[in-house]
Amino acid sequence: QVHLVESGGGLVQPGGSLRLSCAASGSIFSFYSMGWYRQAPGKQRELVARITSGGSTNYAYSVEGRFTISRDNAKITVYLQMNSLKPEDTAVYYCYLQQGAQTTWGQGTQVTVSS
């Protein structure tokens, strides 16, 4: 069983920055991908960024150039550095870890961008 714990959400003004963290524990093997989805009120959950075990990354077009995903394999932790935040980035951000056919989700952390 895999367990994910997220941290780092909060309230920030437009143009500000936040860093999300997601630490994994449990039965985790060598090859897995991690990433972040987000869900705003009344909208579908959407992929924000993901990173493979080899370090390849993908980003949603809306965050390209502003967000950076990274991982620490020794700590089994994934990070999302969010810069130049916009009000439309407001959402609950969910971390996930995928290995094989199994996907585990975090509990979500609220990010609110508002003046």
PDB file of C-alpha atoms in Angstrom, residues 4-8 19-25 28 32-37 49-53 55-59 68-81 94-98 104 106 109:
ATOM      1  CA  LEU A   4       0.945  10.235  -0.044  1.00  0.00           C
ATOM      2  CA  VAL A   5       1.167  13.343   2.122  1.00  0.00           C
ATOM      3  CA  GLU A   6       0.937  16.760   0.490  1.00  0.00           C
ATOM      4  CA  SER A   7       1.943  20.123   1.872  1.00  0.00           C
ATOM      5  CA  GLY A   8       2.621  23.677   0.794  1.00  0.00           C
ATOM      6  CA  ARG A  19       5.975  25.298  -3.570  1.00  0.00           C
ATOM      7  CA  LEU A  20       3.990  22.116  -3.138  1.00  0.00           C
ATOM      8  CA  SER A  21       5.510  18.929  -1.788  1.00  0.00           C
ATOM      9  CA  CYS A  22       4.239  15.364  -1.868  1.00  0.00           C
ATOM     10  CA  ALA A  23       6.001  12.656   0.119  1.00  0.00           C
ATOM     11  CA  ALA A  24       5.297   9.011  -0.602  1.00  0.00           C
ATOM     12  CA  SER A  25       5.709   5.995   1.624  1.00  0.00           C
ATOM     13  CA  ILE A  28       7.120   1.660  -3.807  1.00  0.00           C
ATOM     14  CA  TYR A  32       7.052   4.980 -10.950  1.00  0.00           C
ATOM     15  CA  SER A  33       5.840   8.335 -12.131  1.00  0.00           C
ATOM     16  CA  MET A  34       4.510  11.140  -9.979  1.00  0.00           C
ATOM     17  CA  GLY A  35       2.694  14.317 -10.704  1.00  0.00           C
ATOM     18  CA  TRP A  36       0.002  16.820  -9.904  1.00  0.00           C
ATOM     19  CA  TYR A  37      -3.557  17.325 -10.985  1.00  0.00           C
ATOM     20  CA  ALA A  49       2.546  18.332 -14.490  1.00  0.00           C
ATOM     21  CA  ARG A  50       4.101  14.898 -14.254  1.00  0.00           C
ATOM     22  CA  ILE A  51       7.567  13.440 -14.016  1.00  0.00           C
ATOM     23  CA  THR A  52       8.687   9.907 -14.829  1.00  0.00           C
ATOM     24  CA  SER A  53      11.190   7.763 -12.997  1.00  0.00           C
ATOM     25  CA  GLY A  55      13.079  12.458 -15.059  1.00  0.00           C
ATOM     26  CA  SER A  56      11.046  13.254 -18.171  1.00  0.00           C
ATOM     27  CA  THR A  57       8.464  15.952 -17.569  1.00  0.00           C
ATOM     28  CA  ASN A  58       5.190  17.087 -19.081  1.00  0.00           C
ATOM     29  CA  TYR A  59       3.226  20.228 -18.333  1.00  0.00           C
ATOM     30  CA  THR A  68       8.434  23.385 -12.470  1.00  0.00           C
ATOM     31  CA  ILE A  69       8.072  19.795 -11.307  1.00  0.00           C
ATOM     32  CA  SER A  70      10.968  17.936  -9.743  1.00  0.00           C
ATOM     33  CA  ARG A  71      11.537  14.847  -7.655  1.00  0.00           C
ATOM     34  CA  ASP A  72      13.884  13.517  -5.012  1.00  0.00           C
ATOM     35  CA  ASN A  73      14.112   9.764  -5.525  1.00  0.00           C
ATOM     36  CA  ALA A  74      15.892   9.166  -2.241  1.00  0.00           C
ATOM     37  CA  LYS A  75      13.027  10.806  -0.358  1.00  0.00           C
ATOM     38  CA  ILE A  76      10.338   9.582  -2.783  1.00  0.00           C
ATOM     39  CA  THR A  77       9.063  13.120  -2.916  1.00  0.00           C
ATOM     40  CA  VAL A  78       7.791  15.247  -5.759  1.00  0.00           C
ATOM     41  CA  TYR A  79       7.745  19.030  -5.763  1.00  0.00           C
ATOM     42  CA  LEU A  80       5.814  21.606  -7.748  1.00  0.00           C
ATOM     43  CA  GLN A  81       7.344  25.062  -7.818  1.00  0.00           C
ATOM     44  CA  TYR A  94      -3.766  16.563  -5.921  1.00  0.00           C
ATOM     45  CA  CYS A  95      -0.548  14.615  -5.983  1.00  0.00           C
ATOM     46  CA  TYR A  96      -0.453  11.134  -7.483  1.00  0.00           C
ATOM     47  CA  LEU A  97       1.978   8.252  -7.781  1.00  0.00           C
ATOM     48  CA  GLN A  98       1.580   5.668 -10.526  1.00  0.00           C
ATOM     49  CA  THR A 104      -2.507   6.397  -5.581  1.00  0.00           C
ATOM     50  CA  GLY A 106      -3.053  12.367  -2.107  1.00  0.00           C
ATOM     51  CA  THR A 109      -4.105  20.812  -0.906  1.00  0.00           C
TER      52      THR A 109
END
